[in-house]
mmCIF file of C-alpha atoms in Angstrom:
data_model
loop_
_atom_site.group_PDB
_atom_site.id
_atom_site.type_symbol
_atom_site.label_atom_id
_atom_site.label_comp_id
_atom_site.label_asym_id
_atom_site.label_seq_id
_atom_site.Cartn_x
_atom_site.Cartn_y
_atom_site.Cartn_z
ATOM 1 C CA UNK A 1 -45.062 25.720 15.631
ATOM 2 C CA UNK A 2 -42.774 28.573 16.966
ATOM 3 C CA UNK A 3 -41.098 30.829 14.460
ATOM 4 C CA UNK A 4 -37.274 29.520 14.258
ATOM 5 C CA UNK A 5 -34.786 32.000 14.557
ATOM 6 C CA UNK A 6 -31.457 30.094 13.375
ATOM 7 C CA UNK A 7 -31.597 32.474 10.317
ATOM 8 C CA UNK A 8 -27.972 32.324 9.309
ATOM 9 C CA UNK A 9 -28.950 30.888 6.195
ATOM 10 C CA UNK A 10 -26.551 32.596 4.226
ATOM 11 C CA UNK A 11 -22.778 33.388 3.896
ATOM 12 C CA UNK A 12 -22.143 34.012 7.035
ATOM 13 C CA UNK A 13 -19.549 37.101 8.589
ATOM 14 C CA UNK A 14 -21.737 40.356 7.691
ATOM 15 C CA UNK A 15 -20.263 43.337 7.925
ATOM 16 C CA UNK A 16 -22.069 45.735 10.624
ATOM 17 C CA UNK A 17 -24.038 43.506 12.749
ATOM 18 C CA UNK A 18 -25.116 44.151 16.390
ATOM 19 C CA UNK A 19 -23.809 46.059 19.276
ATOM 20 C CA UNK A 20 -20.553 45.122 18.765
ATOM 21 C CA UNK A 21 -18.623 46.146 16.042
ATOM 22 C CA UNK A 22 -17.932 43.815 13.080
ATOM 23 C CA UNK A 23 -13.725 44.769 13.732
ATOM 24 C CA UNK A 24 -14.356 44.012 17.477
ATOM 25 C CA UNK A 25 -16.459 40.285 16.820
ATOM 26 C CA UNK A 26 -13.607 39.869 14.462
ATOM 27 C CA UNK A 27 -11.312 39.659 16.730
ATOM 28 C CA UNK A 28 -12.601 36.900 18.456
ATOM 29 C CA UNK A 29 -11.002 34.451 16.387
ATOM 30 C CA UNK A 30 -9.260 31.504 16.370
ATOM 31 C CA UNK A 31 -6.416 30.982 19.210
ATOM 32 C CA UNK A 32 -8.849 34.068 20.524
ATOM 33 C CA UNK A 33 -7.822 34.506 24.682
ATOM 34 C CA UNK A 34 -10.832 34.486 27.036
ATOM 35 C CA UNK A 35 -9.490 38.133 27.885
ATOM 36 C CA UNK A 36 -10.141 38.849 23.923
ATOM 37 C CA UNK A 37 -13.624 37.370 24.374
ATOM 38 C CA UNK A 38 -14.273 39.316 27.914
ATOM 39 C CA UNK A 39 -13.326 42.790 26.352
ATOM 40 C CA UNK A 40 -15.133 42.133 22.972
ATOM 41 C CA UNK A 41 -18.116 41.366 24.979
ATOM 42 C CA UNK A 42 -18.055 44.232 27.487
ATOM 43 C CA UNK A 43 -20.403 46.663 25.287
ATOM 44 C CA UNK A 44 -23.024 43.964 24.885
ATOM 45 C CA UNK A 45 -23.199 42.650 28.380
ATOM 46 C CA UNK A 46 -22.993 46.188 30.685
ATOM 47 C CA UNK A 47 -22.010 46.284 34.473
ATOM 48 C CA UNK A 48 -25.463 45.862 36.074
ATOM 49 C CA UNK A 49 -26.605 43.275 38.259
ATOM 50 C CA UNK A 50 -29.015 40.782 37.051
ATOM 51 C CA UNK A 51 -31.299 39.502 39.924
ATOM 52 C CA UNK A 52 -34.339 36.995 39.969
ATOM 53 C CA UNK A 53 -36.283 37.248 42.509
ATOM 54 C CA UNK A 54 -39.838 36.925 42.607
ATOM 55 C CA UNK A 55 -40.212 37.483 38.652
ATOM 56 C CA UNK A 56 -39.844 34.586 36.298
ATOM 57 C CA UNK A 57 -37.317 36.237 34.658
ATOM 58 C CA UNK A 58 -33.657 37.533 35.122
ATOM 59 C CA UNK A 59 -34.734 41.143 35.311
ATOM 60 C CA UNK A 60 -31.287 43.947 36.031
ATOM 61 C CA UNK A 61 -31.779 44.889 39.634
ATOM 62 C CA UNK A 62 -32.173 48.842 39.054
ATOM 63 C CA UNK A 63 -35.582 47.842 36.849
ATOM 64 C CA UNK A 64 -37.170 45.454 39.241
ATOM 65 C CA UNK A 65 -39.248 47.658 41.228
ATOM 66 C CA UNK A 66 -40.280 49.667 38.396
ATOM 67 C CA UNK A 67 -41.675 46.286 36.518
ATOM 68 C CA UNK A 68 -43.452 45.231 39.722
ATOM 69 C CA UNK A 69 -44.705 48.813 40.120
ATOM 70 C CA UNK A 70 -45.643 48.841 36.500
ATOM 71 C CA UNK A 71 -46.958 45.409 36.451
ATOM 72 C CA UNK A 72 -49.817 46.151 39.059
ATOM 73 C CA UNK A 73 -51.273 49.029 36.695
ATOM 74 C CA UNK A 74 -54.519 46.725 35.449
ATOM 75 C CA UNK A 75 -55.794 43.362 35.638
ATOM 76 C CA UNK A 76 -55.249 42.563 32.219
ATOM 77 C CA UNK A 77 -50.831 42.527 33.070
ATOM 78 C CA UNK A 78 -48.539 41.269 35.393
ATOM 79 C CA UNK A 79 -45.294 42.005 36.028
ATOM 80 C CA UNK A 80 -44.292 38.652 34.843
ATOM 81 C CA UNK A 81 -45.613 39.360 31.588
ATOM 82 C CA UNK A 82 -44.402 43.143 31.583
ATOM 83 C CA UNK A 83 -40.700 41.586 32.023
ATOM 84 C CA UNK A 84 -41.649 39.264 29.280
ATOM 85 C CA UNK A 85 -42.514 42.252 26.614
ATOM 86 C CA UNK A 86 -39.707 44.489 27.848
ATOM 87 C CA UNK A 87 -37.261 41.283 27.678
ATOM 88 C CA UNK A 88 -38.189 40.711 24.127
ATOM 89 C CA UNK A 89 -38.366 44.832 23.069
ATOM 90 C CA UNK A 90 -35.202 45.091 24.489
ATOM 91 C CA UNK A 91 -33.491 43.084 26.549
ATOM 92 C CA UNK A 92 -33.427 45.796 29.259
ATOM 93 C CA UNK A 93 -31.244 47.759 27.047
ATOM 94 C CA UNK A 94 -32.672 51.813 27.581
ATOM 95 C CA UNK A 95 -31.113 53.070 24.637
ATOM 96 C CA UNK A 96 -32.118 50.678 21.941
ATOM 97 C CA UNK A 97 -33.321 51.863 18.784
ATOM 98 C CA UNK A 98 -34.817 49.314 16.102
ATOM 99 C CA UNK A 99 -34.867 49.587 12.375
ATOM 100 C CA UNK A 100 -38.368 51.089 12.073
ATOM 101 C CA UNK A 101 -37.775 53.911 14.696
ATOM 102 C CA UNK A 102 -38.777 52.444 18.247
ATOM 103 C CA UNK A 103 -37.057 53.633 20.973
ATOM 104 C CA UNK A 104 -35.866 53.065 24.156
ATOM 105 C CA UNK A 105 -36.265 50.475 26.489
ATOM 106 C CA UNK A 106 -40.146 49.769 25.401
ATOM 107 C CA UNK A 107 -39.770 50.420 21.840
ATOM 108 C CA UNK A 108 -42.072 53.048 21.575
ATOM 109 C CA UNK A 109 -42.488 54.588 17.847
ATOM 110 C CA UNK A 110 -42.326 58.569 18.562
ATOM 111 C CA UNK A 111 -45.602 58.908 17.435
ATOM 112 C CA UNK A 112 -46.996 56.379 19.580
ATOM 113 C CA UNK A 113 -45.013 57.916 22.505
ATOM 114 C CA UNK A 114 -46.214 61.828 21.923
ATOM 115 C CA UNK A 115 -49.727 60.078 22.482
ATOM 116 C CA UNK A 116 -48.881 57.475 25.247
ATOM 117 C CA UNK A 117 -46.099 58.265 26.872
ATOM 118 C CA UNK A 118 -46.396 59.255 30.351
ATOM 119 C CA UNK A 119 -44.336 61.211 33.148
ATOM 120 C CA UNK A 120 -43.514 58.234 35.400
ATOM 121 C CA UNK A 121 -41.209 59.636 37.945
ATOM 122 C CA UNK A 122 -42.740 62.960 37.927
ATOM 123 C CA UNK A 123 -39.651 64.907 36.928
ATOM 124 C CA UNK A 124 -41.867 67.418 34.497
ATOM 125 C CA UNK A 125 -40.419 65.359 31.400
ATOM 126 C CA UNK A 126 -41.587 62.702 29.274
ATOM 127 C CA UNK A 127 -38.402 61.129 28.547
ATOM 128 C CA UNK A 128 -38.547 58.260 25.964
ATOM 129 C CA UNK A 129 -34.812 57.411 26.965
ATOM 130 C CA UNK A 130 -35.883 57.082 30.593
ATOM 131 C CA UNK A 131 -36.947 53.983 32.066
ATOM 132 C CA UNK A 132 -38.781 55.564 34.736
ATOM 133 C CA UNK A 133 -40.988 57.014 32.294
ATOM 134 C CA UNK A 134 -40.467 54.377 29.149
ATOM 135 C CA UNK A 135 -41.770 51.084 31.536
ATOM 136 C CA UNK A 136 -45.029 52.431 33.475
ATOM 137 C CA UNK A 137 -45.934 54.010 30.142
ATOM 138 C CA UNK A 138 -45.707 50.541 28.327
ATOM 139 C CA UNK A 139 -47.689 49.001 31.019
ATOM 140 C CA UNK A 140 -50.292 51.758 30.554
ATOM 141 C CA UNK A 141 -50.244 51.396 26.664
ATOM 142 C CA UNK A 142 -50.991 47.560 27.469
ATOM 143 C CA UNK A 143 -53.654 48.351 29.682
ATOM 144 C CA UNK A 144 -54.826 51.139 26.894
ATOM 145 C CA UNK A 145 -54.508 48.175 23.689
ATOM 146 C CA UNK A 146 -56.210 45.896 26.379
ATOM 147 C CA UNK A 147 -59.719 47.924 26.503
ATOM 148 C CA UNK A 148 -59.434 48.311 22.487
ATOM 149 C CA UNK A 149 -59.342 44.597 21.728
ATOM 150 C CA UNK A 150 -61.395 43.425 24.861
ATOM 151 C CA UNK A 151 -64.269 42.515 22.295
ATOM 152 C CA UNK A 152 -61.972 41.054 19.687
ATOM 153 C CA UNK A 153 -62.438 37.125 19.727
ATOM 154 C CA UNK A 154 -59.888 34.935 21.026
ATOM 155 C CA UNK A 155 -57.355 34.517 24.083
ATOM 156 C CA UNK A 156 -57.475 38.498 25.557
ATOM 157 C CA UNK A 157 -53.810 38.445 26.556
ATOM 158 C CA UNK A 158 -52.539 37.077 22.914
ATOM 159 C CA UNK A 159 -54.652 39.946 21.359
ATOM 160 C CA UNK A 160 -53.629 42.175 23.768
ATOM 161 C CA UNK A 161 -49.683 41.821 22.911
ATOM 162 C CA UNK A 162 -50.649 41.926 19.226
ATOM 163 C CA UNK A 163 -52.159 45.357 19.558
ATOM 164 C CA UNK A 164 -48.936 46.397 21.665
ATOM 165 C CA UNK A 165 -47.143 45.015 18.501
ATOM 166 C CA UNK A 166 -49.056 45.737 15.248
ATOM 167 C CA UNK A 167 -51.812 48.305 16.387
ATOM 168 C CA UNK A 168 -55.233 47.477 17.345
ATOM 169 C CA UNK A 169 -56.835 48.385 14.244
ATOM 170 C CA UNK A 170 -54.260 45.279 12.843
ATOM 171 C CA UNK A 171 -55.869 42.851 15.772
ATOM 172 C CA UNK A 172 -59.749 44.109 15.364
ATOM 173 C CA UNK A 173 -59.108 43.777 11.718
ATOM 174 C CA UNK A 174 -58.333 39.887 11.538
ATOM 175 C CA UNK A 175 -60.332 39.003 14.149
ATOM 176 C CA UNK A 176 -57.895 38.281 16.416
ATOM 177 C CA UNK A 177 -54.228 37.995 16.189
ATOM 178 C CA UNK A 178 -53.132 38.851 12.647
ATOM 179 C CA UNK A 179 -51.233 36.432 10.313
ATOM 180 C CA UNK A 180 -48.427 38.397 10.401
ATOM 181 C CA UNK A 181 -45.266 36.364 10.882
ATOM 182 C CA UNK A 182 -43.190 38.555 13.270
ATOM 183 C CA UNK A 183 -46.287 39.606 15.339
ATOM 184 C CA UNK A 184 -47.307 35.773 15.777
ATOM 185 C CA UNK A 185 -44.077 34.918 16.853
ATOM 186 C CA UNK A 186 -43.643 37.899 19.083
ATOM 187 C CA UNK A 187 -46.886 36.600 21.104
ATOM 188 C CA UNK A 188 -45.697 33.359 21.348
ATOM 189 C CA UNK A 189 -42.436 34.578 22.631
ATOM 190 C CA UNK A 190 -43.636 37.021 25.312
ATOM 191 C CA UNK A 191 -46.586 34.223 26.224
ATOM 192 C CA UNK A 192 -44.162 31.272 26.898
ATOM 193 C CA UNK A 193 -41.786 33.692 28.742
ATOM 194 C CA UNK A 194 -44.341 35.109 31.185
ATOM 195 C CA UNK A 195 -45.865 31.984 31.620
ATOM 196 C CA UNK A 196 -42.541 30.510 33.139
ATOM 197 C CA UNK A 197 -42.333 29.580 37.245
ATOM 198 C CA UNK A 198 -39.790 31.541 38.912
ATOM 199 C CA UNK A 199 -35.812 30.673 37.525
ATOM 200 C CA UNK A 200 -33.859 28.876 39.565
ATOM 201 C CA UNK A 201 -30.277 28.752 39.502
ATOM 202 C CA UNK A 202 -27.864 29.081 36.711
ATOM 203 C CA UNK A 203 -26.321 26.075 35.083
ATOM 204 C CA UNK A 204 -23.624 24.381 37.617
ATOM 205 C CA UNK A 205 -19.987 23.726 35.821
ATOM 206 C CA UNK A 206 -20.938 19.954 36.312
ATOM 207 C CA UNK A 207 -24.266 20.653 33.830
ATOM 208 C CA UNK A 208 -22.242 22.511 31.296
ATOM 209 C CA UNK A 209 -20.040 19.924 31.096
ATOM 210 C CA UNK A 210 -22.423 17.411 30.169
ATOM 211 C CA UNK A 211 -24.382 19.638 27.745
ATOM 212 C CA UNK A 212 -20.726 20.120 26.196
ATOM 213 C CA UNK A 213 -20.367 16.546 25.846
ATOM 214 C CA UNK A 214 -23.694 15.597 24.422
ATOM 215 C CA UNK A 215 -23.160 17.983 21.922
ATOM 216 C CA UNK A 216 -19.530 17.091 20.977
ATOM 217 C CA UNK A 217 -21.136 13.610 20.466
ATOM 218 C CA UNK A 218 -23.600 14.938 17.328
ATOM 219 C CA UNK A 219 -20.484 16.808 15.354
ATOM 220 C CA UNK A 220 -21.083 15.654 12.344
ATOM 221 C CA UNK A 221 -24.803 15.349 12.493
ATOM 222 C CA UNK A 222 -26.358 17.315 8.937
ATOM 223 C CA UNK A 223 -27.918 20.485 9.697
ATOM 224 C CA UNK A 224 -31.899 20.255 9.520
ATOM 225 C CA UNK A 225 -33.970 23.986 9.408
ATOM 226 C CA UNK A 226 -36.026 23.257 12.798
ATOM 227 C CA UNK A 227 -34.714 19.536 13.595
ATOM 228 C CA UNK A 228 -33.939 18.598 17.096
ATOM 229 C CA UNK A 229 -35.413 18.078 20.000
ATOM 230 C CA UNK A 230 -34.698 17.206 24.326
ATOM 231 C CA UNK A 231 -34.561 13.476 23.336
ATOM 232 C CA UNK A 232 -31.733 13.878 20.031
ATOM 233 C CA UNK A 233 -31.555 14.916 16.395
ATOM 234 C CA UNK A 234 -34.915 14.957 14.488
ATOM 235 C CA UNK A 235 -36.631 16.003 11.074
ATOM 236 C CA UNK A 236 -37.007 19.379 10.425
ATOM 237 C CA UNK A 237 -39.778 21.572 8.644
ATOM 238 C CA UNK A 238 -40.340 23.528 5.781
ATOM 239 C CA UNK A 239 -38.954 26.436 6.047
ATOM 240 C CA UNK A 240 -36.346 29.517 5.673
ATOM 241 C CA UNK A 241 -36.102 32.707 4.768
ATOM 242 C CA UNK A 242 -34.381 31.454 1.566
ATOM 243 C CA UNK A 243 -36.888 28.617 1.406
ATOM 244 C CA UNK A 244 -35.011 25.712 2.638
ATOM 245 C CA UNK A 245 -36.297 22.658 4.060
ATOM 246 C CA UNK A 246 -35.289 20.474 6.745
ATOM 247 C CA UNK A 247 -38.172 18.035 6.387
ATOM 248 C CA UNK A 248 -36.115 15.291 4.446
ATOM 249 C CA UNK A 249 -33.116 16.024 7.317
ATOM 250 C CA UNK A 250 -32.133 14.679 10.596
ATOM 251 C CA UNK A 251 -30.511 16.728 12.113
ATOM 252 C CA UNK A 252 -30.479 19.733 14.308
ATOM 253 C CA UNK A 253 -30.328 23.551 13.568
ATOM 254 C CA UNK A 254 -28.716 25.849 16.099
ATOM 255 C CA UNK A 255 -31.307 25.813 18.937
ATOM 256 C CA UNK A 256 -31.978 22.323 18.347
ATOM 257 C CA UNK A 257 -28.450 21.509 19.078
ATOM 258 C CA UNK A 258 -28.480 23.576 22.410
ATOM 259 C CA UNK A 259 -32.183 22.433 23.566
ATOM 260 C CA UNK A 260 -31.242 18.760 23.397
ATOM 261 C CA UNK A 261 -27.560 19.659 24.968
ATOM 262 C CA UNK A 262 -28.815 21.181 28.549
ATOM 263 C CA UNK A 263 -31.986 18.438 28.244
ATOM 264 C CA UNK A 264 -29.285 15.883 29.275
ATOM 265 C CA UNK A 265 -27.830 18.045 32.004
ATOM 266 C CA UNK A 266 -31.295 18.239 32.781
ATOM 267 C CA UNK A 267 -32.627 22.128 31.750
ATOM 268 C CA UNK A 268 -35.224 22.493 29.849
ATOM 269 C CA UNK A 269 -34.905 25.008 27.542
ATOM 270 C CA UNK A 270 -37.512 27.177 25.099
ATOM 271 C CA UNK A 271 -37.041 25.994 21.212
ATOM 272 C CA UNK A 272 -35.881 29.289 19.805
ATOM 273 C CA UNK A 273 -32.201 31.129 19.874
ATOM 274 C CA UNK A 274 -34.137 34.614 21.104
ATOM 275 C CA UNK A 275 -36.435 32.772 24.039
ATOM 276 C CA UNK A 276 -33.192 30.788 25.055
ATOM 277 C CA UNK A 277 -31.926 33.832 25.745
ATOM 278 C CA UNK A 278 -34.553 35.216 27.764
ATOM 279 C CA UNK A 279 -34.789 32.125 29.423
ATOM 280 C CA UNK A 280 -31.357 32.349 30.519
ATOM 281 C CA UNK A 281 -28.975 34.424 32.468
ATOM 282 C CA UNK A 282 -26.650 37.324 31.202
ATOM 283 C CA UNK A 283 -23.259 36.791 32.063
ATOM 284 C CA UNK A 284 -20.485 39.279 32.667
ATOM 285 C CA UNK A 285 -17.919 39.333 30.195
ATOM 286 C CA UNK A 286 -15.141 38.216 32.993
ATOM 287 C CA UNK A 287 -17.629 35.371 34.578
ATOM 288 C CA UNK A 288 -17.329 33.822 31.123
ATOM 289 C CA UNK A 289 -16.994 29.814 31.052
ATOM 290 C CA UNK A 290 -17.557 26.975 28.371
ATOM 291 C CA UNK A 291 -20.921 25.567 28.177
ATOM 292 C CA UNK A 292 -22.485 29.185 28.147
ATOM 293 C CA UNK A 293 -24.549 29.788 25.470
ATOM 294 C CA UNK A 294 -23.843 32.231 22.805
ATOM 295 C CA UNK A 295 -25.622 34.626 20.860
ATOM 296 C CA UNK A 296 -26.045 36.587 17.613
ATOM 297 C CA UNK A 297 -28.390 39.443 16.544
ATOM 298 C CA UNK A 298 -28.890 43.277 16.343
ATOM 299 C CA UNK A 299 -31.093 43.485 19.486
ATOM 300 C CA UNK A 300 -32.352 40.941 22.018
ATOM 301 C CA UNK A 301 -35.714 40.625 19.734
ATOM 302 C CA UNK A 302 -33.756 39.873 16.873
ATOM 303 C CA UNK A 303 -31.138 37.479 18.169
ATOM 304 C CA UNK A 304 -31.709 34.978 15.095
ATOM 305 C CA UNK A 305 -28.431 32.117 15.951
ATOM 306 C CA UNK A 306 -26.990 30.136 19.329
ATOM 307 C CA UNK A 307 -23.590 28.128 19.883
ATOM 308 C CA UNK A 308 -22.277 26.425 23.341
ATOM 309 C CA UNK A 309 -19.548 28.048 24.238
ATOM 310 C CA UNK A 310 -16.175 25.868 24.243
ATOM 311 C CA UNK A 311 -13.364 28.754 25.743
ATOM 312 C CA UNK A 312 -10.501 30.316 23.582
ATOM 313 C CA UNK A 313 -12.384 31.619 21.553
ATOM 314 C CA UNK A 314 -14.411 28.660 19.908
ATOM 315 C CA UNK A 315 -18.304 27.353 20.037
ATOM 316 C CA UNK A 316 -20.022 24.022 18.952
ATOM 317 C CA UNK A 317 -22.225 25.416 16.654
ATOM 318 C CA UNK A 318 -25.040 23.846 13.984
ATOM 319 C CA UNK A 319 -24.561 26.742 11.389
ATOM 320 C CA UNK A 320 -26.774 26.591 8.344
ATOM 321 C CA UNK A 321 -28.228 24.303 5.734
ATOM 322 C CA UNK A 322 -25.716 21.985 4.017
ATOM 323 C CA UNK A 323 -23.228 22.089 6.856
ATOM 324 C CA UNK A 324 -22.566 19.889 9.931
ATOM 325 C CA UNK A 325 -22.806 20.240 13.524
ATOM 326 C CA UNK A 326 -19.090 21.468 14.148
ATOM 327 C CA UNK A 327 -16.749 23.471 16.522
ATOM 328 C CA UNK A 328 -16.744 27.172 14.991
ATOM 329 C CA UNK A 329 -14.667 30.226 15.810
ATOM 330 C CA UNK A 330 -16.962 33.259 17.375
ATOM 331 C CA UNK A 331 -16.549 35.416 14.921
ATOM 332 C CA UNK A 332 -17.668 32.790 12.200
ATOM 333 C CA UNK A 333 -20.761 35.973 12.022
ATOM 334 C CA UNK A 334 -19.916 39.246 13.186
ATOM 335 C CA UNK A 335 -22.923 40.120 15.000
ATOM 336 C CA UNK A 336 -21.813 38.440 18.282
ATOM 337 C CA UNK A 337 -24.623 40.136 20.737
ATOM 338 C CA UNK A 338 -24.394 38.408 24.138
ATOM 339 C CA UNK A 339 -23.457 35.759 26.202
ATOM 340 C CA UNK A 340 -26.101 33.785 29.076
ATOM 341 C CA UNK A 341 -26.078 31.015 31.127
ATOM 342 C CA UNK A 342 -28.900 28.772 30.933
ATOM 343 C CA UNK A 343 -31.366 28.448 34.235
ATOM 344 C CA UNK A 344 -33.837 25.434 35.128
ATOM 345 C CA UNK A 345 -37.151 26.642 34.472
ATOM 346 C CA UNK A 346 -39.227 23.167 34.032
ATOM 347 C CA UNK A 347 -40.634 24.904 31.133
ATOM 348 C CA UNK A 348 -42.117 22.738 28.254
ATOM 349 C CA UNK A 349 -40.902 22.987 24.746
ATOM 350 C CA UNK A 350 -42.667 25.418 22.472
#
């Protein structure tokens, strides 16, 4: 069972948040303009094309030959799955930094990087900051965890990304990939992503409009910690952070509600709020439109809550335990972090 990441089990609108200011999210309130929206959103969603191509996923155009450079560097990767990792570190963003210390656009801890880093565009430097330098040095610290854990039991790839995540001393250790809750999920994630045929186009107006309407139809419907599913509201399981259960609740939770939205319009989308967003397209902040899908978290590895976009500032939205499915301001948390339109994949549900 994948990791849910509708984690806004809590009182929601935190101060601080994600890339965008707590004042800024604020102000995307009720009777909020789609201009509010597009300038709120300018910080989170950058100017850069976001292309396709040959990889399975939306990968910004200055990066792509640098991931299908990098992704060549040993059997054991792809540039599929490099995409995948670097979607999930970052989200393509080159000047993340994460709680613990990673950096950059691989989240690389510094001291991991004064062993591993490497000079990829042979300027002299070994820039952490760079991509040129940050991506071919992940895919040679795969290929690097790759030989370490090649005797470890187990799938090779899954151990693999485990190493790149918890060390290998963590993997050779359990056996395998270690029970560690953020490092299983982070496999999973990175797995189901890679594993994805090439995207196809983004959601038409006509398929938004139906995902809007299926959802509209379950307002009401009781929140359930990991209910829902492509074919309606379902039981949930046991449980979050704070311990509660959906098990004895139909319902949906936040990326229940979306999943079983676009599987009407006929998208299939991944089960949780952070792989629906790598699954699905950024969107400029002016290219906005209802029935995009909208997301909260600190980083793209840590986006933790979805709504469907409605315009004018409002989302449907399944927002925690004891609530409803219900139509929600934007700034009901302040960690507003991006907005993306879903893409056909014909991926199954994880």
């Amino acid at each position: 069972m994948a990791d849910l990441t509708c984690t806004n089990d809590q009182n929601t609108r935190k101060e601080g948040g994600g890339p965008l200011r707590a004042s800024i999210a604020v102000t995307i309130g009720v009777g909020a303009t789609a201009a509010v929206v597009v300038a709120a959103l300018a910080q989170a969603a950058g100017d850069d094309p976001v292309v396709g191509a040959a990889l399975s996923l939306s990968v910004p155009a200055q990066y792509r030959t640098l991931i299908e450079d990098a992704g060549s560097t040993c059997s054991e990767i792809s540039p599929n799955l490099l995409a995948a990792l670097i979607t999930q570190e970052s989200g393509f963003g080159p000047k993340r930094t994460s709680p613990a210390g990673a950096q950059g656009i691989a989240q690389f801890m510094p001291s991991t990087w004064e062993e591993h880093g490497i000079d990829g565009n042979g300027d002299g430097k070994r820039d952490v900051w760079d991509p040129e330098d940050a991506i071919p040095s992940s895919a040679e610290y795969l290929c690097y965890v790759a030989k370490e854990v090649e005797d470890v039991p187990g799938d090779k790839q899954s151990n693999m990304l485990a190493a790149y995540n918890a060390g290998s001393y963590a993997v050779r250790k359990a056996g395998g990939v270690p029970r560690i809750k953020e490092t299983q999920n982070y496999v999973r994630s990175i797995t189901a992503l890679a594993d994805q045929p090439s995207a196809g186009k983004p959601a038409t107006t006509n398929q938004a409009d139906i995902a809007i309407n299926a959802a509209t139809k379950m307002i009401g419907r009781p929140y359930s910690w990991g209910g829902g599913n492509a074919s309606g509201p379902s039981t949930g399981i046991c449980c979050s952070s704070r311990g509660r259960s959906g098990e004895s609740i139909t319902g949906f939770d936040c990326s229940g509600l979306t999943l079983y939205a676009y599987a009407k319009a006929g998208i299939s989308l991944p089960r949780t709020a952070a792989q629906q967003y790598a699954a699905s397209e950024p969107v400029k902040p002016d290219q906005m439109r209802p029935g995009d899908l909208v997301f909260y978290g600190k980083s793209a590895a840590s986006i933790h809550h979805v709504g469907i976009y409605l315009g004018g500032g409002y989302m449907l939205n399944a927002p925690r335990p004891d609530t409803k499915v219900r139509i929600d301001p934007l700034d009901t948390m302040a960690d507003l972090y991006a907005v993306a339109r879903p893409v056909p994949q014909n991926n199954k549900e994880i």
